Structures are given as C-alpha cells and as structure tokens.
Amino acid sequence: MISANATTAETAADEPAVETARRRLDRLAALVDVSDEYVERLKYPSQVHRVSIPVRLDNGDIEVFEGYRAQHDNVRGPYKGGIRYAPGVTGDECVSLAMAMTWKCALLDLPFGGAKGGVAVDPRSLSTEEKRRLTRRFAEEMRSFVGPQTDIPAPDMGTDAQTMAWIADVYKMQTGDGTRGVVTGKPPRVGGLAGREEAPGRSTALVAREAARYYDHSIDGLTVAIQGFGSVGGHAARLLDEWGATVVAVSDIDGGVHDEDGVDIDALSAEAGPLTDRTAAADADEVTNDALLELDVDVLVPAAVGGVLTADNAPDVRASLVVEGANEPTTAEADAILADRGVPVVPDILANAGGVTASYFEWLQNTNGRSWTHKEVREELDDRMLSAWEAVRESHETRGVPWRDAAYAVALERVAESHETLGIWP
C-alpha cells in the first residue's frame, strides 16, 4: 500500500465545504510564514452576488431561478472561475469553490484571483432555447461585476462553450465592448482556444502519471478507475489509455462500465448516450458510481461531482492512490480516513488546474490578438503543470504533510506575499 505520509488534523464530520476551507486556512497558517490578519481576511469572500433570473419557458410559463457569483480574492489579478448549472448550487458552495480557485490560480502562478458562480437548475430539464434565455438573462444580471479585467467566467458543470458564447454576446450587446476576453472556454470560431476543452482532463492525466511514478508505479499497465466521463474524466481516460494505462472503469451520471482487462475507450467515445447503453460497444459490464469508487485499482480518479468520497465510503476505497479530477470530491472526514489508511490524495487544485491554465492562454489570446496553436497550448500547459507538480512535491517532502496541505501551502504563500506587499487598504 502506498503511504500517505501524514494525517490531516482537526477533521470534523462531513461539514459544509466552506467551513472545511476556513479550518484548512487556520491549520496551514502554522506551515507558512504569513500574518494572522491576512489569513483571517482570506477566510471570507470579497463579494457574493445573488440574483433572480426570470425565464419564460417553452410552454409560456415564467419560472424564477436563483443565480450566484462569489468573488473571493483579486490581489493577484482579475477574479477567475467557472459558472455551473446544477440543482444544488448555493451561495456557500460558490464561496467554497471561489476560495479553491484563488489557491488554484496561485499554485499555477497565474495572474488571477478566485471566483465561482452558478444557477440552481437542472440543465437537463431545459430545452436549448430555455437554456439560451436563462444564460442571457443571467449574463445581463452579472454585467455590472464581470469583465475582461474584473471577473472572467468559464464553463463548469452543466455549462459549455456555447454557454460562454451567449454570455460574451450579451456583454458585447449591452456594453458595446467587443473584447472577447470577458469569458473563456468559448468556441474557437468566436475567440476560443484550441485545446481548452481537453485541458482539465489532460492535466488530471499528467498529474496521475507523475504521482504514480512518485510511488514507483509504471504508467504501463497502471490500473485506473474514473468516475465521470465528461470533459475531465473522458479526456483523462483517453490520454491515460494512450500512454499505456489500463482504464478498467468509467462512469457518467447514470452509471458506468467495468472490465478488469481494460475498457475500450475508443469504442465508448464513438457512441452517444448514457454509458450504461454502451456496454455492448465496449464489451464490458455495468458498474454503479458507488461501486466504481471501491474497485481494487492503482489509481482512482473522481472526476464527476463534489463530495463523492465521504466518511461512509472512504473505509472501503481500495485504490492505492486518489487523484481528484472533480472540484472538492473528497470531504474533510474522508480525507482524514484515507490518510490514516495510507492512501495519498492528490488534490483538485493541482490535478484539474489545466482548465484555468488554458483559460489564461485564451485570455492572453483575446487580449493581445495572437492566436495559439493546439501544439503550443499542449506544450505550454504540460510545462506549467509539471512545474506546479514539482513545487507541490517539494512542499510535500520538505514540510512532511499530505499532498493537499502541500499544495495549499504553496498557494497560500504566494497569495500572502502579494497581500503583504500591498497591505490592507486604506
């Protein structure tokens, strides 16, 4: 069994993620030379916007949805973070994810701060036209506090490149500012970046490979289970399979497929619809999302939604290593249980940081007018991810702390240095 190297102190029952984030800051203050006053400031967002979004549905009825945009810290640059459409979106969830974006941007040394937004809605219940109307009205409600030098949204769970194109169009129509850098993750034909969609999955695969090597596992034949076969898990699966790993299971919201000899990723990718309808194409068996988390594999990649590894199932995780592809898939108590069991967890703020890194390249492309090729994106992304991995590895070894604390310590150090340089206004 791989050793996690250290345990996480002061854990609580599966608590709200924002409280976990604040307790983590208190703990990390002992690892980093930073003033208590800046730690206290960083426990809270700069602003949280809550808006009402009336939408006329296709049947003529009007339904009002709640939308949020949390802006955590912009000492290093404009706020940056995704917009998600999901039934469980809340203000507190957006605050927690905005805080994580602050650390993620700092860890990759990007000139951004953290933000996150979303609408409490099941996007699968909307027609394309209803989603367009919802997005355009939400964009109008956000117009006063987003912009290419203020706050730059991007896709997240339940949103995509088309969503970002609608937001950019509203911003242009209402402000007269045609700057395409108001959002990232757009289609390439309207200023998007080649390779942006695959970036978070690519970075997750890169980090999984490097972490496996760190613990003396060869990528050739490495067994991997991936919960989620979307923009993160799908691309990670294809890349790991290409490198020689054996991806034994993948899943989506409806369930997944499992084959101990390796799932046929190409066959799955060639089909459409729920994965459970593609078992014949992949010549594999069905597996539930819960069962997938407990498969006996070298690497488990939770790459779907947050909070899937909990106090209830962490004792039954049989993977030797967990690499977080989703945002906050591991609760605080699960983190502690896995550490006590000697199962290392490589955190989301490192593993899936390819998304915001590629967004930075897209923002640069929109700002200075120089297009990036797909090859340039991949090469620069790989270089930045490997540099971040090395910084976290060094922090892990010199501080003697788990991977999550090691990554957050690097990020906190960088954010705190910026705050100490500028001071607190006035």
Short mmCIF file of C-alpha atoms in Angstrom, two decimals:
data_model
loop_
_atom_site.label_atom_id
_atom_site.label_comp_id
_atom_site.label_asym_id
_atom_site.label_seq_id
_atom_site.Cartn_x
_atom_site.Cartn_y
_atom_site.Cartn_z
CA MET A 1 0.00 0.00 0.00
CA ILE A 2 1.22 3.49 -0.85
CA SER A 3 1.82 5.63 2.24
CA ALA A 4 0.04 8.95 2.59
CA ASN A 5 2.99 10.15 4.68
CA ALA A 6 0.96 12.17 7.19
CA THR A 7 -2.53 12.53 8.58
CA THR A 8 -4.79 15.55 8.46
CA ALA A 9 -5.53 17.03 11.87
CA GLU A 10 -8.72 18.57 13.24
CA THR A 11 -11.22 16.86 10.97
CA ALA A 12 -14.93 17.07 11.50
CA ALA A 13 -17.92 15.12 10.31
CA ASP A 14 -18.82 15.77 6.69
CA GLU A 15 -19.28 19.52 7.16
CA PRO A 16 -20.07 22.30 4.67
CA ALA A 17 -17.14 22.74 2.30
CA VAL A 18 -16.78 26.44 3.13
CA GLU A 19 -16.19 25.58 6.81
CA THR A 20 -13.64 22.95 5.80
CA ALA A 21 -11.85 25.58 3.69
CA ARG A 22 -11.71 28.00 6.62
CA ARG A 23 -10.40 25.39 9.03
CA ARG A 24 -7.77 24.42 6.49
CA LEU A 25 -6.53 28.01 6.40
CA ASP A 26 -6.12 28.02 10.18
CA ARG A 27 -4.13 24.80 10.01
CA LEU A 28 -1.95 25.95 7.11
CA ALA A 29 -1.06 29.21 8.88
CA ALA A 30 1.27 27.13 11.02
CA LEU A 31 3.09 25.86 7.92
CA VAL A 32 3.51 29.20 6.14
CA ASP A 33 5.09 32.40 7.38
CA VAL A 34 2.05 34.63 6.97
CA SER A 35 0.42 37.24 9.18
CA ASP A 36 -2.74 36.17 11.01
CA GLU A 37 -4.55 39.26 9.70
CA TYR A 38 -4.18 38.09 6.10
CA VAL A 39 -5.24 34.56 6.99
CA GLU A 40 -8.38 36.00 8.61
CA ARG A 41 -9.10 38.11 5.50
CA LEU A 42 -8.74 35.11 3.21
CA LYS A 43 -11.38 33.14 5.11
CA TYR A 44 -14.07 35.33 3.56
CA PRO A 45 -15.03 36.36 0.02
CA SER A 46 -14.70 39.93 -1.15
CA GLN A 47 -18.25 39.82 -2.51
CA VAL A 48 -21.09 37.40 -3.11
CA HIS A 49 -23.72 38.40 -5.67
CA ARG A 50 -27.17 36.79 -5.60
CA VAL A 51 -29.54 37.46 -8.47
CA SER A 52 -33.03 36.42 -9.57
CA ILE A 53 -33.40 35.14 -13.11
CA PRO A 54 -36.91 35.10 -14.56
CA VAL A 55 -37.16 32.85 -17.61
CA ARG A 56 -40.11 32.27 -19.93
CA LEU A 57 -40.29 28.54 -20.56
CA ASP A 58 -41.31 26.99 -23.86
CA ASN A 59 -44.82 26.32 -22.52
CA GLY A 60 -45.31 30.03 -21.81
CA ASP A 61 -44.89 29.83 -18.04
CA ILE A 62 -42.36 32.02 -16.23
CA GLU A 63 -40.01 30.39 -13.71
CA VAL A 64 -37.60 32.32 -11.50
CA PHE A 65 -34.18 30.77 -10.86
CA GLU A 66 -31.53 31.84 -8.34
CA GLY A 67 -28.04 32.68 -9.55
CA TYR A 68 -24.83 33.41 -7.66
CA ARG A 69 -21.36 34.80 -8.28
CA ALA A 70 -18.83 34.62 -5.43
CA GLN A 71 -15.62 36.65 -5.76
CA HIS A 72 -13.04 35.59 -3.22
CA ASP A 73 -9.76 37.46 -3.73
CA ASN A 74 -8.23 39.52 -6.54
CA VAL A 75 -4.89 40.58 -5.11
CA ARG A 76 -3.04 38.73 -7.90
CA GLY A 77 -5.35 39.80 -10.75
CA PRO A 78 -8.95 39.69 -12.02
CA TYR A 79 -11.35 37.18 -10.49
CA LYS A 80 -11.49 33.93 -12.48
CA GLY A 81 -13.76 30.92 -12.19
CA GLY A 82 -16.44 28.79 -13.74
CA ILE A 83 -20.21 29.01 -13.92
CA ARG A 84 -22.15 25.85 -13.19
CA TYR A 85 -25.76 24.88 -13.76
CA ALA A 86 -26.83 22.29 -11.19
CA PRO A 87 -29.81 21.79 -8.87
CA GLY A 88 -27.71 22.02 -5.71
CA VAL A 89 -25.94 25.33 -6.43
CA THR A 90 -25.87 27.59 -3.36
CA GLY A 91 -24.08 30.74 -2.29
CA ASP A 92 -21.93 28.83 0.20
CA GLU A 93 -20.93 26.29 -2.44
CA CYS A 94 -19.85 29.12 -4.74
CA VAL A 95 -17.83 30.72 -1.93
CA SER A 96 -16.02 27.46 -1.21
CA LEU A 97 -15.23 26.89 -4.88
CA ALA A 98 -14.15 30.52 -5.33
CA MET A 99 -11.67 30.08 -2.48
CA ALA A 100 -10.32 26.96 -4.18
CA MET A 101 -9.92 28.93 -7.42
CA THR A 102 -7.79 31.51 -5.61
CA TRP A 103 -5.41 28.77 -4.50
CA LYS A 104 -5.50 27.02 -7.87
CA CYS A 105 -4.55 30.18 -9.76
CA ALA A 106 -1.76 30.93 -7.30
CA LEU A 107 -0.44 27.37 -7.44
CA LEU A 108 -0.14 27.62 -11.23
CA ASP A 109 1.28 31.15 -10.83
CA LEU A 110 -1.48 32.70 -12.95
CA PRO A 111 -2.33 36.43 -12.65
CA PHE A 112 -5.88 35.75 -11.44
CA GLY A 113 -7.87 35.54 -8.24
CA GLY A 114 -10.69 33.17 -7.44
CA ALA A 115 -14.39 33.33 -8.30
CA LYS A 116 -17.22 30.89 -8.89
CA GLY A 117 -20.83 31.20 -9.96
CA GLY A 118 -23.84 29.22 -10.92
CA VAL A 119 -27.57 28.84 -11.22
CA ALA A 120 -29.69 26.42 -9.20
CA VAL A 121 -31.22 24.50 -12.10
CA ASP A 122 -31.09 21.05 -13.65
CA PRO A 123 -29.82 21.86 -17.17
CA ARG A 124 -31.15 18.55 -18.47
CA SER A 125 -34.68 19.80 -17.77
CA LEU A 126 -34.24 22.76 -20.14
CA SER A 127 -34.56 22.89 -23.89
CA THR A 128 -31.76 24.56 -25.81
CA GLU A 129 -33.86 27.69 -26.21
CA GLU A 130 -34.74 27.78 -22.49
CA LYS A 131 -31.07 27.43 -21.61
CA ARG A 132 -30.23 30.25 -24.00
CA ARG A 133 -32.81 32.55 -22.40
CA LEU A 134 -31.63 31.62 -18.91
CA THR A 135 -28.00 32.25 -19.80
CA ARG A 136 -28.63 35.58 -21.49
CA ARG A 137 -30.67 36.89 -18.56
CA PHE A 138 -28.05 35.66 -16.06
CA ALA A 139 -25.36 37.38 -18.13
CA GLU A 140 -27.32 40.62 -18.02
CA GLU A 141 -27.66 40.35 -14.23
CA MET A 142 -23.88 39.85 -13.94
CA ARG A 143 -22.94 42.63 -16.34
CA SER A 144 -22.02 45.18 -13.66
CA PHE A 145 -19.49 42.93 -11.93
CA VAL A 146 -17.86 40.85 -14.69
CA GLY A 147 -15.47 41.97 -17.41
CA PRO A 148 -12.12 41.09 -19.02
CA GLN A 149 -10.18 42.98 -16.33
CA THR A 150 -12.65 42.40 -13.49
CA ASP A 151 -14.10 38.88 -13.37
CA ILE A 152 -13.78 36.32 -16.16
CA PRO A 153 -16.23 33.37 -16.14
CA ALA A 154 -15.61 30.00 -17.78
CA PRO A 155 -17.55 26.74 -18.27
CA ASP A 156 -18.15 24.35 -15.40
CA MET A 157 -20.55 21.52 -14.62
CA GLY A 158 -23.69 21.85 -16.74
CA THR A 159 -22.31 24.62 -18.96
CA ASP A 160 -20.17 24.56 -22.08
CA ALA A 161 -18.59 26.58 -24.87
CA GLN A 162 -21.99 27.59 -26.24
CA THR A 163 -22.97 28.96 -22.82
CA MET A 164 -19.86 31.12 -22.80
CA ALA A 165 -20.58 32.37 -26.34
CA TRP A 166 -24.04 33.53 -25.22
CA ILE A 167 -22.54 35.39 -22.23
CA ALA A 168 -19.90 37.08 -24.40
CA ASP A 169 -22.58 38.18 -26.86
CA VAL A 170 -24.72 39.73 -24.11
CA TYR A 171 -21.71 41.59 -22.74
CA LYS A 172 -20.92 42.96 -26.18
CA MET A 173 -24.52 43.97 -26.94
CA GLN A 174 -25.06 45.70 -23.59
CA THR A 175 -21.69 47.42 -23.16
CA GLY A 176 -20.52 47.93 -26.73
CA ASP A 177 -17.24 46.32 -25.70
CA GLY A 178 -16.34 43.59 -28.19
CA THR A 179 -13.43 42.30 -26.11
CA ARG A 180 -13.76 38.54 -26.30
CA GLY A 181 -11.76 38.02 -23.10
CA VAL A 182 -14.86 38.63 -20.96
CA VAL A 183 -15.22 34.85 -20.75
CA THR A 184 -13.01 31.89 -21.61
CA GLY A 185 -13.91 28.44 -22.83
CA LYS A 186 -15.65 29.84 -25.92
CA PRO A 187 -15.89 28.01 -29.27
CA PRO A 188 -12.68 28.61 -31.28
CA ARG A 189 -14.63 30.34 -34.07
CA VAL A 190 -15.53 33.19 -31.68
CA GLY A 191 -12.19 33.63 -29.94
CA GLY A 192 -11.89 30.36 -28.07
CA LEU A 193 -8.68 28.41 -27.65
CA ALA A 194 -7.80 25.19 -29.45
CA GLY A 195 -7.35 22.54 -26.75
CA ARG A 196 -9.24 24.39 -23.98
CA GLU A 197 -11.92 21.70 -23.61
CA GLU A 198 -9.41 18.89 -23.13
CA ALA A 199 -7.15 20.84 -20.75
CA PRO A 200 -8.54 19.83 -17.31
CA GLY A 201 -8.60 16.18 -18.35
CA ARG A 202 -5.08 16.45 -19.74
CA SER A 203 -3.75 17.96 -16.53
CA THR A 204 -5.52 15.31 -14.45
CA ALA A 205 -3.89 12.58 -16.54
CA LEU A 206 -0.47 14.26 -16.29
CA VAL A 207 -0.67 14.54 -12.52
CA ALA A 208 -1.94 10.96 -12.19
CA ARG A 209 1.05 9.79 -14.21
CA GLU A 210 3.55 11.79 -12.17
CA ALA A 211 2.01 10.76 -8.84
CA ALA A 212 2.05 7.10 -9.87
CA ARG A 213 5.71 7.40 -10.85
CA TYR A 214 6.46 9.06 -7.50
CA TYR A 215 5.21 5.91 -5.80
CA ASP A 216 7.16 3.65 -8.20
CA HIS A 217 4.20 2.67 -10.38
CA SER A 218 4.88 2.48 -14.11
CA ILE A 219 2.25 4.06 -16.35
CA ASP A 220 2.38 0.91 -18.46
CA GLY A 221 -0.37 -1.33 -17.11
CA LEU A 222 -1.37 1.09 -14.34
CA THR A 223 -4.97 0.23 -13.42
CA VAL A 224 -7.29 3.25 -13.25
CA ALA A 225 -10.96 3.79 -12.41
CA ILE A 226 -12.50 7.13 -13.39
CA GLN A 227 -15.83 8.37 -12.04
CA GLY A 228 -17.05 10.76 -14.72
CA PHE A 229 -16.65 10.53 -18.49
CA GLY A 230 -17.22 14.17 -19.36
CA SER A 231 -14.82 16.99 -20.17
CA VAL A 232 -12.42 15.97 -17.39
CA GLY A 233 -12.80 12.23 -16.99
CA GLY A 234 -13.30 11.49 -20.66
CA HIS A 235 -10.16 13.27 -21.80
CA ALA A 236 -8.15 11.87 -18.88
CA ALA A 237 -9.29 8.35 -19.75
CA ARG A 238 -8.32 8.69 -23.39
CA LEU A 239 -4.89 10.10 -22.58
CA LEU A 240 -4.07 7.54 -19.87
CA ASP A 241 -5.20 4.77 -22.21
CA GLU A 242 -2.97 6.20 -24.95
CA TRP A 243 0.02 6.24 -22.57
CA GLY A 244 -0.41 2.56 -21.71
CA ALA A 245 -2.52 2.60 -18.54
CA THR A 246 -5.37 0.12 -18.17
CA VAL A 247 -8.58 2.06 -17.59
CA VAL A 248 -10.80 -0.60 -16.01
CA ALA A 249 -13.91 1.50 -15.34
CA VAL A 250 -15.54 4.81 -16.28
CA SER A 251 -18.96 6.21 -15.44
CA ASP A 252 -21.39 9.06 -16.01
CA ILE A 253 -24.41 10.29 -14.05
CA ASP A 254 -26.46 7.18 -14.92
CA GLY A 255 -23.81 4.56 -14.11
CA GLY A 256 -20.76 3.11 -15.77
CA VAL A 257 -18.90 0.25 -17.41
CA HIS A 258 -16.25 -2.05 -15.97
CA ASP A 259 -13.79 -4.53 -17.46
CA GLU A 260 -10.83 -5.80 -15.43
CA ASP A 261 -8.85 -6.24 -18.66
CA GLY A 262 -9.45 -2.63 -19.65
CA VAL A 263 -12.42 -0.76 -21.09
CA ASP A 264 -12.39 0.00 -24.82
CA ILE A 265 -12.18 3.80 -24.52
CA ASP A 266 -12.27 4.35 -28.28
CA ALA A 267 -15.48 2.32 -28.62
CA LEU A 268 -17.11 4.23 -25.77
CA SER A 269 -16.08 7.57 -27.26
CA ALA A 270 -17.51 6.66 -30.66
CA GLU A 271 -21.00 6.11 -29.22
CA ALA A 272 -23.51 8.61 -27.83
CA GLY A 273 -25.95 8.46 -24.93
CA PRO A 274 -25.60 7.08 -21.38
CA LEU A 275 -22.61 4.84 -20.77
CA THR A 276 -24.88 2.09 -19.50
CA ASP A 277 -26.31 1.91 -23.04
CA ARG A 278 -22.83 1.44 -24.49
CA THR A 279 -21.75 -1.70 -22.65
CA ALA A 280 -22.11 -3.82 -25.78
CA ALA A 281 -19.89 -1.48 -27.78
CA ALA A 282 -17.25 -1.61 -25.08
CA ASP A 283 -17.75 -5.34 -24.38
CA ALA A 284 -17.91 -4.51 -20.66
CA ASP A 285 -20.16 -4.98 -17.65
CA GLU A 286 -22.21 -2.33 -15.90
CA VAL A 287 -21.00 -0.76 -12.64
CA THR A 288 -22.66 1.78 -10.37
CA ASN A 289 -20.98 5.04 -9.45
CA ASP A 290 -20.77 3.95 -5.82
CA ALA A 291 -19.22 0.59 -6.68
CA LEU A 292 -16.69 2.20 -9.00
CA LEU A 293 -15.24 4.16 -6.07
CA GLU A 294 -14.46 0.90 -4.28
CA LEU A 295 -12.75 -1.01 -7.10
CA ASP A 296 -9.34 -2.55 -6.43
CA VAL A 297 -7.16 -0.35 -8.68
CA ASP A 298 -3.86 1.50 -8.56
CA VAL A 299 -5.42 4.94 -9.16
CA LEU A 300 -8.94 6.23 -8.51
CA VAL A 301 -9.92 9.47 -10.29
CA PRO A 302 -13.17 11.02 -9.00
CA ALA A 303 -13.84 13.39 -11.90
CA ALA A 304 -17.60 13.94 -11.80
CA VAL A 305 -19.02 15.96 -8.91
CA GLY A 306 -18.02 17.10 -5.45
CA GLY A 307 -18.46 15.25 -2.18
CA VAL A 308 -18.46 11.67 -3.52
CA LEU A 309 -15.76 10.36 -1.16
CA THR A 310 -17.26 10.57 2.32
CA ALA A 311 -16.89 9.17 5.82
CA ASP A 312 -19.23 6.36 4.77
CA ASN A 313 -17.29 5.01 1.79
CA ALA A 314 -13.69 6.10 2.47
CA PRO A 315 -13.01 2.97 4.58
CA ASP A 316 -13.96 0.84 1.55
CA VAL A 317 -11.79 2.61 -1.05
CA ARG A 318 -9.26 0.04 -2.29
CA ALA A 319 -7.28 2.25 -4.66
CA SER A 320 -3.64 2.84 -3.78
CA LEU A 321 -3.80 6.48 -4.88
CA VAL A 322 -6.58 9.05 -5.38
CA VAL A 323 -6.19 11.88 -7.91
CA GLU A 324 -9.01 14.43 -7.78
CA GLY A 325 -10.32 15.38 -11.22
CA ALA A 326 -13.54 16.98 -9.94
CA ASN A 327 -13.75 20.02 -7.68
CA GLU A 328 -13.79 19.02 -4.00
CA PRO A 329 -14.77 15.35 -4.46
CA THR A 330 -13.35 14.36 -1.04
CA THR A 331 -14.90 15.54 2.21
CA ALA A 332 -12.71 16.52 5.16
CA GLU A 333 -13.50 13.39 7.13
CA ALA A 334 -12.92 11.13 4.13
CA ASP A 335 -9.57 12.87 3.61
CA ALA A 336 -8.54 12.02 7.17
CA ILE A 337 -9.73 8.42 6.89
CA LEU A 338 -7.80 7.89 3.66
CA ALA A 339 -4.68 9.45 5.18
CA ASP A 340 -4.94 7.20 8.25
CA ARG A 341 -5.25 4.21 5.91
CA GLY A 342 -2.14 5.26 3.97
CA VAL A 343 -3.96 6.28 0.77
CA PRO A 344 -2.47 9.50 -0.68
CA VAL A 345 -4.90 12.02 -2.18
CA VAL A 346 -3.56 14.44 -4.79
CA PRO A 347 -5.85 17.50 -4.65
CA ASP A 348 -8.06 19.07 -7.27
CA ILE A 349 -6.33 22.45 -7.11
CA LEU A 350 -3.33 20.76 -8.73
CA ALA A 351 -4.80 17.91 -10.76
CA ASN A 352 -7.57 19.70 -12.67
CA ALA A 353 -5.80 23.06 -12.91
CA GLY A 354 -5.33 22.59 -16.64
CA GLY A 355 -8.72 24.20 -17.20
CA VAL A 356 -7.89 27.56 -15.67
CA THR A 357 -4.38 27.42 -17.13
CA ALA A 358 -5.74 27.02 -20.67
CA SER A 359 -8.27 29.75 -19.85
CA TYR A 360 -5.32 32.01 -19.11
CA PHE A 361 -3.89 31.23 -22.55
CA GLU A 362 -7.27 32.04 -24.12
CA TRP A 363 -7.48 35.31 -22.19
CA LEU A 364 -3.99 36.21 -23.42
CA GLN A 365 -5.03 35.32 -26.97
CA ASN A 366 -8.08 37.59 -26.74
CA THR A 367 -6.13 40.39 -25.04
CA ASN A 368 -3.09 40.62 -27.29
CA GLY A 369 -4.58 39.26 -30.52
CA ARG A 370 -2.05 36.46 -31.08
CA SER A 371 -3.62 33.07 -31.77
CA TRP A 372 -2.23 29.96 -30.11
CA THR A 373 -1.90 26.66 -31.97
CA HIS A 374 -3.10 23.43 -30.41
CA LYS A 375 0.50 22.25 -30.19
CA GLU A 376 1.57 25.42 -28.37
CA VAL A 377 -1.29 25.04 -25.91
CA ARG A 378 -0.38 21.46 -25.08
CA GLU A 379 3.33 22.19 -24.72
CA GLU A 380 2.85 25.25 -22.51
CA LEU A 381 0.17 23.50 -20.46
CA ASP A 382 2.41 20.48 -19.85
CA ASP A 383 5.32 22.71 -18.82
CA ARG A 384 3.23 24.67 -16.33
CA MET A 385 1.59 21.57 -14.88
CA LEU A 386 4.91 19.81 -14.41
CA SER A 387 6.38 22.91 -12.75
CA ALA A 388 3.41 23.05 -10.37
CA TRP A 389 3.81 19.33 -9.66
CA GLU A 390 7.46 19.85 -8.75
CA ALA A 391 6.60 22.75 -6.42
CA VAL A 392 3.99 20.62 -4.64
CA ARG A 393 6.28 17.59 -4.49
CA GLU A 394 8.99 19.69 -2.86
CA SER A 395 6.47 21.13 -0.38
CA HIS A 396 5.19 17.61 0.38
CA GLU A 397 8.69 16.34 1.12
CA THR A 398 10.17 19.32 2.99
CA ARG A 399 7.08 20.03 5.12
CA GLY A 400 6.19 16.38 5.66
CA VAL A 401 2.49 16.98 5.08
CA PRO A 402 -0.17 15.34 2.87
CA TRP A 403 -0.41 16.38 -0.77
CA ARG A 404 -3.42 18.61 -0.18
CA ASP A 405 -1.71 20.61 2.55
CA ALA A 406 1.47 20.75 0.48
CA ALA A 407 -0.38 22.27 -2.49
CA TYR A 408 -2.36 24.74 -0.40
CA ALA A 409 0.79 25.82 1.43
CA VAL A 410 2.49 26.77 -1.86
CA ALA A 411 -0.59 28.69 -2.97
CA LEU A 412 -1.16 30.44 0.37
CA GLU A 413 2.45 31.53 0.46
CA ARG A 414 2.11 33.20 -2.93
CA VAL A 415 -1.21 34.91 -2.17
CA ALA A 416 0.02 36.06 1.24
CA GLU A 417 3.16 37.55 -0.29
CA SER A 418 1.02 39.63 -2.63
CA HIS A 419 -1.19 40.84 0.23
CA GLU A 420 1.80 41.72 2.38
CA THR A 421 3.36 43.65 -0.47
CA LEU A 422 0.21 45.76 -0.97
CA GLY A 423 -1.10 45.88 2.58
CA ILE A 424 -4.73 46.33 3.57
CA TRP A 425 -6.44 49.42 2.10
CA PRO A 426 -6.68 52.20 3.14
#
